[in-house]
Short mmCIF file of C-alpha atoms in Angstrom, two decimals:
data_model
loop_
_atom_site.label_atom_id
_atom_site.label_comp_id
_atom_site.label_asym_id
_atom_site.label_seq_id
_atom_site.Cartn_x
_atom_site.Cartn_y
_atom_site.Cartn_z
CA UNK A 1 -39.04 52.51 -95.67
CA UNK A 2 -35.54 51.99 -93.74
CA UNK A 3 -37.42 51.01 -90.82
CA UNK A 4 -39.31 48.52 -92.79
CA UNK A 5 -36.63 46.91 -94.05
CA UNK A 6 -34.73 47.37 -90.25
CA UNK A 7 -37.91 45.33 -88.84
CA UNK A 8 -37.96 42.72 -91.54
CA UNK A 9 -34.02 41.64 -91.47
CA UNK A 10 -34.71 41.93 -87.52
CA UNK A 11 -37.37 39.34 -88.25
CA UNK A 12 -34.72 36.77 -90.55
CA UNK A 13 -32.44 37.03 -87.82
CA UNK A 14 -34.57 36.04 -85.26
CA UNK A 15 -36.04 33.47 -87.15
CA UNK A 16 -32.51 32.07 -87.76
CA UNK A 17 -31.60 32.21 -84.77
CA UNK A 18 -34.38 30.10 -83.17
CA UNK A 19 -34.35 27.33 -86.03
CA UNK A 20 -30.06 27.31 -85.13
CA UNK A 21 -31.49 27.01 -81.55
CA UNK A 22 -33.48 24.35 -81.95
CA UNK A 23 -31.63 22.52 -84.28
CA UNK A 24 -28.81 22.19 -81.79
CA UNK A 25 -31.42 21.21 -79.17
CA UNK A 26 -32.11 18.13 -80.83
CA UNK A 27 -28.87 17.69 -81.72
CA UNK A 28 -28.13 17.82 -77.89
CA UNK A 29 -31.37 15.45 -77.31
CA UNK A 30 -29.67 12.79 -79.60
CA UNK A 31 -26.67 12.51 -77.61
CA UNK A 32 -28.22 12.79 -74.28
CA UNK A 33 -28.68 9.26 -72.62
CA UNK A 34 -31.72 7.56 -73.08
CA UNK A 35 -33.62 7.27 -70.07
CA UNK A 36 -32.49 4.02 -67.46
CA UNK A 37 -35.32 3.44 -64.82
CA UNK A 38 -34.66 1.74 -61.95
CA UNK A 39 -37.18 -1.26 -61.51
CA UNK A 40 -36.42 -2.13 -58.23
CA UNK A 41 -33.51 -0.88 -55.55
CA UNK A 42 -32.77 -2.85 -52.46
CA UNK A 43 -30.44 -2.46 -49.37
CA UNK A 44 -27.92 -4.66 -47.51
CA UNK A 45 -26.15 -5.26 -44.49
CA UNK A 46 -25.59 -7.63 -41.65
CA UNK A 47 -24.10 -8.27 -38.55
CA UNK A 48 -25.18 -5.24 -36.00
CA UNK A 49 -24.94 -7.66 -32.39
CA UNK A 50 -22.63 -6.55 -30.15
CA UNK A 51 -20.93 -8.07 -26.78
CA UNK A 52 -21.91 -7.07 -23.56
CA UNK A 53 -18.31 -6.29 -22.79
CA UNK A 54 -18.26 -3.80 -25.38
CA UNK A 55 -21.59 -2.06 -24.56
CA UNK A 56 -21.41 1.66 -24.35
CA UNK A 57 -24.40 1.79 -22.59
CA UNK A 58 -26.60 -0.15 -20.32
CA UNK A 59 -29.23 -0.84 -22.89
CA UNK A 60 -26.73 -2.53 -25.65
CA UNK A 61 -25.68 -4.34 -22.45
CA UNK A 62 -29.06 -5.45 -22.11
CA UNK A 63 -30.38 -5.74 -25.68
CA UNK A 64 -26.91 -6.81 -27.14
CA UNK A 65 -27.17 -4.32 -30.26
CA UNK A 66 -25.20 -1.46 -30.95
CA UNK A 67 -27.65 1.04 -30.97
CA UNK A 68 -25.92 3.69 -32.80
CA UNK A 69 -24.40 2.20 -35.17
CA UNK A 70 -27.36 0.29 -36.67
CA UNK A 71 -29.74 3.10 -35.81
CA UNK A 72 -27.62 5.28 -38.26
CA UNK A 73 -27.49 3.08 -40.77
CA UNK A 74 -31.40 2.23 -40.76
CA UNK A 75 -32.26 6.18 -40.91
CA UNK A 76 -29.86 6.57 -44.05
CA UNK A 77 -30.96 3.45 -45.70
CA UNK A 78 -34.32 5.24 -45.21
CA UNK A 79 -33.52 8.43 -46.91
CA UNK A 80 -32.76 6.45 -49.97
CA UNK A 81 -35.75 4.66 -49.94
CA UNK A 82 -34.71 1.35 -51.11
CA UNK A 83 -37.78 -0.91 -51.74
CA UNK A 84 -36.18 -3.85 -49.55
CA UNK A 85 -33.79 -4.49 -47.10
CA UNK A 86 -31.84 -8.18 -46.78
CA UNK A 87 -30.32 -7.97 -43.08
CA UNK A 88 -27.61 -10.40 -43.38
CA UNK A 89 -27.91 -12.49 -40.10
CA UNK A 90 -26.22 -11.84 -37.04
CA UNK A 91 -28.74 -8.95 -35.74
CA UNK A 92 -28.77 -11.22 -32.77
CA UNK A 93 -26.20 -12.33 -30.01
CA UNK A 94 -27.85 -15.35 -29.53
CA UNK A 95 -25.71 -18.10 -29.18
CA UNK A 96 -28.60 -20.00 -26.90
CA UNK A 97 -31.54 -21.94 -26.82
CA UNK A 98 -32.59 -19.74 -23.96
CA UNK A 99 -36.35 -18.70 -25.49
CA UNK A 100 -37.05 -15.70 -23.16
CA UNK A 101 -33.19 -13.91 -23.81
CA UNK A 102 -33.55 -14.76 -27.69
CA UNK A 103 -37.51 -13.63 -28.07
CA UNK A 104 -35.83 -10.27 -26.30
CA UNK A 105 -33.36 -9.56 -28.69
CA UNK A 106 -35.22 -10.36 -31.36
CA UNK A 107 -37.81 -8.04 -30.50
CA UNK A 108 -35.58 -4.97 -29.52
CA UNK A 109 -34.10 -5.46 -33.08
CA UNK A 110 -37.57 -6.00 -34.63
CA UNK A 111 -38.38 -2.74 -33.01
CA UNK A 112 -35.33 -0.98 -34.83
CA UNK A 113 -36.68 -2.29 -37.86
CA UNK A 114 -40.07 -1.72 -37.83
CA UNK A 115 -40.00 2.04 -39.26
CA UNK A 116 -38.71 1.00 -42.69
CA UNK A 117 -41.48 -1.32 -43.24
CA UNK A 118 -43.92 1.64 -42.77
CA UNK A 119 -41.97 3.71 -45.17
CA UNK A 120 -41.80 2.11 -48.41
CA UNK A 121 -38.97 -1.17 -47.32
CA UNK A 122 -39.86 -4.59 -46.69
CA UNK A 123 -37.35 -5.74 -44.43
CA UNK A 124 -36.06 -9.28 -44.99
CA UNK A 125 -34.04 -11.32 -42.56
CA UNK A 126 -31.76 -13.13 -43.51
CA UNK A 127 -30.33 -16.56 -41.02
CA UNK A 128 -26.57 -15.92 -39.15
CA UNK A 129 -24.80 -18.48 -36.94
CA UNK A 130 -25.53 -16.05 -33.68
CA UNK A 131 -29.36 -17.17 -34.49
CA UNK A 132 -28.88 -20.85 -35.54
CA UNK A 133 -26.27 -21.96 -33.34
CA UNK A 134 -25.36 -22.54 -29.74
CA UNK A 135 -22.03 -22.05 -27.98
CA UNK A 136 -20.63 -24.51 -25.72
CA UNK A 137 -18.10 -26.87 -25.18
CA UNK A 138 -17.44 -30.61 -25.61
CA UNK A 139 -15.99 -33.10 -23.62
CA UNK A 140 -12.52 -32.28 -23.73
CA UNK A 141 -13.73 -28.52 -22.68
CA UNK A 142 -13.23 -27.06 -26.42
CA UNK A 143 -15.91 -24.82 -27.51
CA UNK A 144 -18.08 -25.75 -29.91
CA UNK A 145 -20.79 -23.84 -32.24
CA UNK A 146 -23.43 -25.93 -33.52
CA UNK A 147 -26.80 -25.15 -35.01
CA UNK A 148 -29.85 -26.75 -33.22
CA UNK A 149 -33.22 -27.55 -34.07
CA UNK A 150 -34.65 -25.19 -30.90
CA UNK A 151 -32.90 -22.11 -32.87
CA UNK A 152 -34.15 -22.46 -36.35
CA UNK A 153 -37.60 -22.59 -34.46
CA UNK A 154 -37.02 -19.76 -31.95
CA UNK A 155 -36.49 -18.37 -35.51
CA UNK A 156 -39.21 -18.47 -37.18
CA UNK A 157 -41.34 -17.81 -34.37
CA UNK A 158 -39.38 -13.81 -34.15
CA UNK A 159 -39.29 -13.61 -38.08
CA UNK A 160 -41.96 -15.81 -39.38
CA UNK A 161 -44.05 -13.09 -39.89
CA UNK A 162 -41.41 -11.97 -42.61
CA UNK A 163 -40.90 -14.83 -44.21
CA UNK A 164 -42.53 -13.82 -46.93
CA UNK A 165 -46.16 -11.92 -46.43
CA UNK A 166 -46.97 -11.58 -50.11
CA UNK A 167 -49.59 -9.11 -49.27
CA UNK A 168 -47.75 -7.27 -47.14
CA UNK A 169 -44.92 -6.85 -49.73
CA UNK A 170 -46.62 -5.50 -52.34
CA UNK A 171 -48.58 -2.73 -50.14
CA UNK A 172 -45.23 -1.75 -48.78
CA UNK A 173 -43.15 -1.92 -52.14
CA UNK A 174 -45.46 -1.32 -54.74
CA UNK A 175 -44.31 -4.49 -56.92
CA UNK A 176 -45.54 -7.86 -56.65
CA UNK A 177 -43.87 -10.91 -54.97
CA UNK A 178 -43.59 -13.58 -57.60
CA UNK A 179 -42.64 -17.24 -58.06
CA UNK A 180 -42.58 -17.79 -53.99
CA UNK A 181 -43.40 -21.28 -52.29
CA UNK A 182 -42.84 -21.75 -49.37
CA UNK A 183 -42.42 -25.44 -50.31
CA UNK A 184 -39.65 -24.77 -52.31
CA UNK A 185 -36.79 -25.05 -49.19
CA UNK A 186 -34.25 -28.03 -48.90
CA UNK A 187 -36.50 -30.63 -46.69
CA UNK A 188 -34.62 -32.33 -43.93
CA UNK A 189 -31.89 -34.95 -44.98
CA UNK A 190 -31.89 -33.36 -48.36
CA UNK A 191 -28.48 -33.96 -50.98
CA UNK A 192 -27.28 -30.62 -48.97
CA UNK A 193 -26.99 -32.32 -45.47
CA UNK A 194 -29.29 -30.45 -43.27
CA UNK A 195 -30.75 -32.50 -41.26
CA UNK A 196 -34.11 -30.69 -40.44
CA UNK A 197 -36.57 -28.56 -42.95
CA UNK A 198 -35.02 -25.10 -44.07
CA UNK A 199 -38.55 -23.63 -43.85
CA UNK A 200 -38.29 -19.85 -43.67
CA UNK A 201 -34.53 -20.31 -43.67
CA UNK A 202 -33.73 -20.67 -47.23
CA UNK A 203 -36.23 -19.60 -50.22
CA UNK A 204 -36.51 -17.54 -52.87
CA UNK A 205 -38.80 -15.49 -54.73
CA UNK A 206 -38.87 -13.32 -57.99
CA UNK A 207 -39.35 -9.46 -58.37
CA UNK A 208 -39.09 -7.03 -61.50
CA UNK A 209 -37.22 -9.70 -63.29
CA UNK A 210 -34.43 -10.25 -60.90
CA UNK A 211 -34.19 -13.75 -58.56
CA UNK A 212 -33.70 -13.43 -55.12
CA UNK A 213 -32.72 -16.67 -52.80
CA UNK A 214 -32.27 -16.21 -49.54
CA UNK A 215 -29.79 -19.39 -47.95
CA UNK A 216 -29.03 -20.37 -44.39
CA UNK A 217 -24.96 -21.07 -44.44
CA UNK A 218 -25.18 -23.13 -40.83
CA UNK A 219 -28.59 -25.50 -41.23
CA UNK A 220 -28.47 -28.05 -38.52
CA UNK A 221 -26.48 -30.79 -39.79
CA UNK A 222 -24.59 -29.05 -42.07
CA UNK A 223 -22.75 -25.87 -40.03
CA UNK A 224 -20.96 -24.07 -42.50
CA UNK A 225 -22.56 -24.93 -45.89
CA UNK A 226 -25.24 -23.40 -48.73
CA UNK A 227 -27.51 -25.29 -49.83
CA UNK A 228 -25.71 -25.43 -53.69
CA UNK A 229 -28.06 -28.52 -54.72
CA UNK A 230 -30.92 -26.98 -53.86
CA UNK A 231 -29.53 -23.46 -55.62
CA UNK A 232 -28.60 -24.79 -59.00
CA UNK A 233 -32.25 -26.39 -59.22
CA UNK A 234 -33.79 -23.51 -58.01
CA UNK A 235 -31.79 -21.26 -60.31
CA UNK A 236 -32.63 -23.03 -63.45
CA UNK A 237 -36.12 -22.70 -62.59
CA UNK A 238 -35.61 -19.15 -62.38
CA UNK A 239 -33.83 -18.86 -65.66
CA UNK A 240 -37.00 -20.96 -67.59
CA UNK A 241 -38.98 -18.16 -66.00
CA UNK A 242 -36.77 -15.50 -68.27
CA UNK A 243 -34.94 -14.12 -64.78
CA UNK A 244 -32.10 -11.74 -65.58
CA UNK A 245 -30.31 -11.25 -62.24
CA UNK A 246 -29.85 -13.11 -59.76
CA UNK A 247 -29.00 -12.29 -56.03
CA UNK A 248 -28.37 -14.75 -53.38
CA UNK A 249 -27.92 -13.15 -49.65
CA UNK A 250 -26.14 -15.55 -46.90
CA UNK A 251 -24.09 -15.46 -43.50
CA UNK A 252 -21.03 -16.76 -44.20
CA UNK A 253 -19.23 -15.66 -47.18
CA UNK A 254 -17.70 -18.19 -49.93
CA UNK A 255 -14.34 -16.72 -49.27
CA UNK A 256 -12.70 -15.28 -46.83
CA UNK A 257 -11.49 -11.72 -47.10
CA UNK A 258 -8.02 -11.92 -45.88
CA UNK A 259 -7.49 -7.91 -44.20
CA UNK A 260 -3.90 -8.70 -42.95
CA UNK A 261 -1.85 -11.60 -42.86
CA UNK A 262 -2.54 -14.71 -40.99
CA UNK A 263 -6.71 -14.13 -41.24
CA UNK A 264 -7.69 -18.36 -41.06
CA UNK A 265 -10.42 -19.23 -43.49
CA UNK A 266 -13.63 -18.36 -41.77
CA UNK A 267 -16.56 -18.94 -44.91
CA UNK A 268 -17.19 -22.21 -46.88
CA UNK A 269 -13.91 -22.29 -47.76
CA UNK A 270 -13.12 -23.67 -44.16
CA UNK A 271 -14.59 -26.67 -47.09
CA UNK A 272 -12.11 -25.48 -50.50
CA UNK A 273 -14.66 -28.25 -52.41
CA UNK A 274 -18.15 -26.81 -50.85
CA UNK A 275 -16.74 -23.28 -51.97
CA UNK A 276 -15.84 -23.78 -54.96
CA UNK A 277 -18.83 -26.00 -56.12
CA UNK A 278 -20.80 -22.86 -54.79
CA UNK A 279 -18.96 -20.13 -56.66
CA UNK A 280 -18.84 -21.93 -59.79
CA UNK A 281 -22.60 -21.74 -59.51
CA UNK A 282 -22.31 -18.13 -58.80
CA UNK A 283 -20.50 -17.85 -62.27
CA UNK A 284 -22.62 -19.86 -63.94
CA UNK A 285 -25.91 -17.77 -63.45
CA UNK A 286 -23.33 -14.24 -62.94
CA UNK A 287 -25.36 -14.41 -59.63
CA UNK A 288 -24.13 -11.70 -56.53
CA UNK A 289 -23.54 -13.18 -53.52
CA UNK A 290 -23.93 -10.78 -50.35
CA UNK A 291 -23.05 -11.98 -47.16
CA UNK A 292 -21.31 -11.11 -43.58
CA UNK A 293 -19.82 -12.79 -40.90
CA UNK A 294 -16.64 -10.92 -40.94
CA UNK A 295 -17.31 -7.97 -39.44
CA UNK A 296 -16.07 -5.92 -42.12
CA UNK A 297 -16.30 -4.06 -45.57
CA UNK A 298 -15.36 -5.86 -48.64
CA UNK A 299 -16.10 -6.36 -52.36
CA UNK A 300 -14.18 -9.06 -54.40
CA UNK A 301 -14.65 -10.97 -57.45
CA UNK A 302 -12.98 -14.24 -56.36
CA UNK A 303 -12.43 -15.90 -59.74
CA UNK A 304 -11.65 -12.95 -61.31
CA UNK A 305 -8.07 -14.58 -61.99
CA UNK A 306 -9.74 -17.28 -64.06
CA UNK A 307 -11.83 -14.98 -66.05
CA UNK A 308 -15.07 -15.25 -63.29
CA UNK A 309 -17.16 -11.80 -63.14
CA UNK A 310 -19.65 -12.57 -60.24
CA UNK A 311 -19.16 -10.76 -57.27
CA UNK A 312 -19.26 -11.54 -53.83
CA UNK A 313 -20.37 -8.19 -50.83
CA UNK A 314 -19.31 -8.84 -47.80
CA UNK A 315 -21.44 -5.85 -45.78
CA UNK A 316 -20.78 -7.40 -42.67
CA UNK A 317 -20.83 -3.80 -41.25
CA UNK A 318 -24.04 -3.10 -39.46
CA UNK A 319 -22.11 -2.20 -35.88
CA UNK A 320 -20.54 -5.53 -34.65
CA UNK A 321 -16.88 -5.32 -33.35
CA UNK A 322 -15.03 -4.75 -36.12
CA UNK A 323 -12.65 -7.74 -37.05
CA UNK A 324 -9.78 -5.27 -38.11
CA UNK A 325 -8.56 -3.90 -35.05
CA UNK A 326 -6.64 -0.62 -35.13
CA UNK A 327 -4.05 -0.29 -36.98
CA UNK A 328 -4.52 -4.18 -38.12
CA UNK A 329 -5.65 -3.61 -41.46
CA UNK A 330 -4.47 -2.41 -44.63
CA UNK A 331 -7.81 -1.54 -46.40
CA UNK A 332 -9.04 2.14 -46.10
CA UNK A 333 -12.47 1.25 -45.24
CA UNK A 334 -11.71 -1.63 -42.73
CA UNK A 335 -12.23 -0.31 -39.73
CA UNK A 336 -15.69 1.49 -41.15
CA UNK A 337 -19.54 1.11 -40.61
CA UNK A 338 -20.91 0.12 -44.27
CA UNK A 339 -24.03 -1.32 -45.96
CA UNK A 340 -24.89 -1.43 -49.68
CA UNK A 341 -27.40 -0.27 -52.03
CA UNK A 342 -28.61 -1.98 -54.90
CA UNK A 343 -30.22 -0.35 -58.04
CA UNK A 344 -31.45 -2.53 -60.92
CA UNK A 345 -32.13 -0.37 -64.07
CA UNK A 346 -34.65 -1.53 -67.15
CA UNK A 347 -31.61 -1.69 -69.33
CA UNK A 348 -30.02 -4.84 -67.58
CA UNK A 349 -27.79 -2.55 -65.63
CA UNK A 350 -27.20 -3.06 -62.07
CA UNK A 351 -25.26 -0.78 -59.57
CA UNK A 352 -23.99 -1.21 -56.25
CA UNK A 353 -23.04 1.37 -54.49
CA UNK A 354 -21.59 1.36 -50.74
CA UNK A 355 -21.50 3.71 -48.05
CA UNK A 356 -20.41 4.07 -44.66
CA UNK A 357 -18.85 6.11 -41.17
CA UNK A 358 -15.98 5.60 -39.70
CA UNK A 359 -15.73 4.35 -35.91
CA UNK A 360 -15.70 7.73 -35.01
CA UNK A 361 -19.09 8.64 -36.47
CA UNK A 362 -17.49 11.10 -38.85
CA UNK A 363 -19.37 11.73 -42.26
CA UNK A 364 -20.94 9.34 -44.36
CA UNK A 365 -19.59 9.01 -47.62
CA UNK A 366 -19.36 6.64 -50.58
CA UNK A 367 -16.80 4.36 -50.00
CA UNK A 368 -16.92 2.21 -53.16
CA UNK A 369 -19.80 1.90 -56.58
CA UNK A 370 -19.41 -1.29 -58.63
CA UNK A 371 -21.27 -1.47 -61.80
CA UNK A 372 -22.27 -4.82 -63.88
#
C-alpha cells in the first residue's frame, strides 16, 4: 500500500511539474520576439580603381584595380549572400575616350564580378566620374574633368548587359524585378541639364516593396549634379505604387564628409542650392542615399540638426587610395577598406550594417550598424 501511494504522489509531482514547465514555456514564447524576415538584403560599395603609381603588382599596373582589396571584399560580400550588389562607380580608372584601354578595364573588373552573379547576387553598376568623364586640360593648361558623350556609350556597351536583365534577375535572386522602364531616364536637355539621354545611367526599379533608383551624379552637361527633377517624379510614382523604402545609389555624395580640416567640398555641394534641393528630397521620401567618391568610410545624417532622419553612406571603400592619409584623419575607420550590407525586414525595419579591414589586411570586423 505505501508503495502505492509512493507511485501515485510520484505521479502528481510529475504531472505538476510538466504543466509548471510548460506554462513557463509559453510564458517565455509570449515574450520572445515575433519573427522579422528579411525580404530582401543587398550590398554596397564603390570606388576599387587604383593608379598605376600605386600598383603593387604588375597586373593592377595593367588592369588599374586593386586586386586585393576588392577581391576580399567580393568573397565576403559572398559569404553573406546578399541578393544584390550596387557597385558605386569608380571600378574603373578611365578618365579616356580611349575604347580599347576602357573595354580592358571594364572587362578585368567584369571578370571580378562575375562569381557573385552565379551565386545568388545580381550585380548592379552603378555610373562614377572615372567612367563618364575625361581628363585634360584647357587652354590656359588647367585640367579639366568633363563627361563626354563617347563615355556614357563606352558604358553601356561594358555594362549594358546589366542594365537591367529582368530575367536574369529573378533566376539569380529569386524575387521579381518590378516597375522597370527603361524609358523612364531623364532624356537629353531634360529640366536636370544633361545634355544627352541617361539611358542605362539613371533608372529605377521596384523589389519586395522597397524603390531603388540608380542616378548618374556627372551626365554630360551637367558634371556634378542628380537628376532631382527627374527623382521627385519618379519617387511619387513609387509612393502611388505603396513603396515603403526607398534607396537611391550615386557617385558623388550630397555632402562632403569633412575627415580633417581644410577637406574642400567635393559632392553637390560644390552647388549648396543643387544639394540641398536634393537632400530635402531625400527627407521628404526618408530615402538612403549611398554613394562614394571620397575614398573613404562614412555614415552621416546631414540634416540631422534640423530634425532630418535620412541618411547618407558614403562606402567609397572598395580599394582606391584612401583620401585620409596616415595619420590625417581623426575617424577610427578612415584609413579602412569598408562596404555595407543592407537587410530589409517584413516589419518595415531596415538595417545597415558595415564592415571592413584595415590597410594592413588585419581582421574584418563590424565597424558600424545603423538601424531605421
Amino acid at each position: 500500500m505505501a508503495r502505492l501511494i509512493s507511485r501515485a504522489a510520484l505521479a502528481v509531482v510529475t504531472a505538476s511539474l510538466c504543466c509548471a514547465s510548460s506554462q513557463a514555456a509559453e510564458r517565455h514564447a509570449a515574450r520572445r520576439p515575433a519573427p522579422d524576415p528579411v525580404l530582401f538584403s543587398f550590398a554596397t560599395v564603390g570606388d576599387s580603381r587604383t593608379d598605376a603609381a600605386l600598383a603593387t603588382t604588375a597586373q593592377d599596373r595593367l588592369y588599374l584595380q586593386n586586386t586585393q582589396a576588392l577581391a576580399r571584399i567580393v568573397r565576403e560580400i559572398s559569404q553573406q549572400h546578399p541578393q544584390a550588389l550596387f557597385f558605386n562607380g569608380d571600378m574603373i580608372m578611365g578618365y579616356t575616350t580611349d575604347a580599347v584601354e576602357i573595354a580592358r578595364q571594364y572587362a578585368y573588373w567584369r571578370g571580378m564580378m562575375a562569381g557573385l552573379m552565379e551565386t545568388g547576387t545580381y550585380v548592379v553598376p552603378v555610373p562614377g566620374n572615372h567612367e563618364m568623364q575625361f581628363k585634360g586640360k584647357d587652354g590656359q593648361g588647367r585640367v579639366t574633368k568633363t563627361a563626354v558623350p563617347d563615355n556614357e556609350q563606352h558604358w553601356r556597351a561594358s555594362m549594358g548587359d546589366l542594365i537591367l536583365d529582368a530575367a536574369r534577375w529573378q533566376a539569380v535572386t529569386g524575387l521579381p524585378l518590378q516597375a522597370y522602364d527603361a524609358a523612364n531616364t531623364p532624356q537629353a536637355g531634360s529640366a536636370d541639364g544633361n545634355r544627352t539621354s541617361q539611358s542605362q545611367l539613371t533608372y529605377s526599379f521596384d523589389v519586395a516593396g522597397s524603390h531603388f533608383a540608380v542616378i548618374n551624379t556627372d551626365p554630360v552637361g551637367n558634371d556634378g549634379h542628380a537628376p532631382v527633377h527627374w527623382l521627385a517624379q519618379d519617387f511619387q510614382r513609387a509612393r502611388e505604387r505603396g513603396m515603403r523604402h526607398f534607396f537611391v545609389f550615386g557617385h558623388k555624395p550630397a555632402y562632403t564628409y569633412r575627415f580633417r580640416a581644410g577637406v574642400e567640398e567635393d559632392g553637390m555641394d560644390i552647388y549648396p542650392q543643387h544639394a540641398q534641393a536634393f537632400w530635402q528630397l531625400m527627407e521628404d521620401y526618408g530615402a538612403s542615399y549611398f554613394c562614394g567618391h571620397q575614398h573613404i568610410f562614412n555614415a552621416q545624417q546631414p540634416a540631422l540638426a534640423s530634425g532630418g532622419k535620412a541618411w547618407q553612406v558614403m562606402v567609397g571603400s572598395g580599394g582606391s587610395p584612401f583620401s585620409a592619409k596616415p595619420g590625417d584623419g581623426h575617424g577610427p575607420t578612415d584609413r579602412m577598406y569598408a562596404w555595407a550590407l543592407v537587410q530589409v525586414h517584413a516589419s518595415g525595419r531596415v538595417q545597415v550594417t558595415i564592415r571592413g579591414f584595415d590597410d594592413s589586411y588585419g581582421p574584418s570586423r563590424t565597424l558600424q550598424t545603423l538601424h531605421y
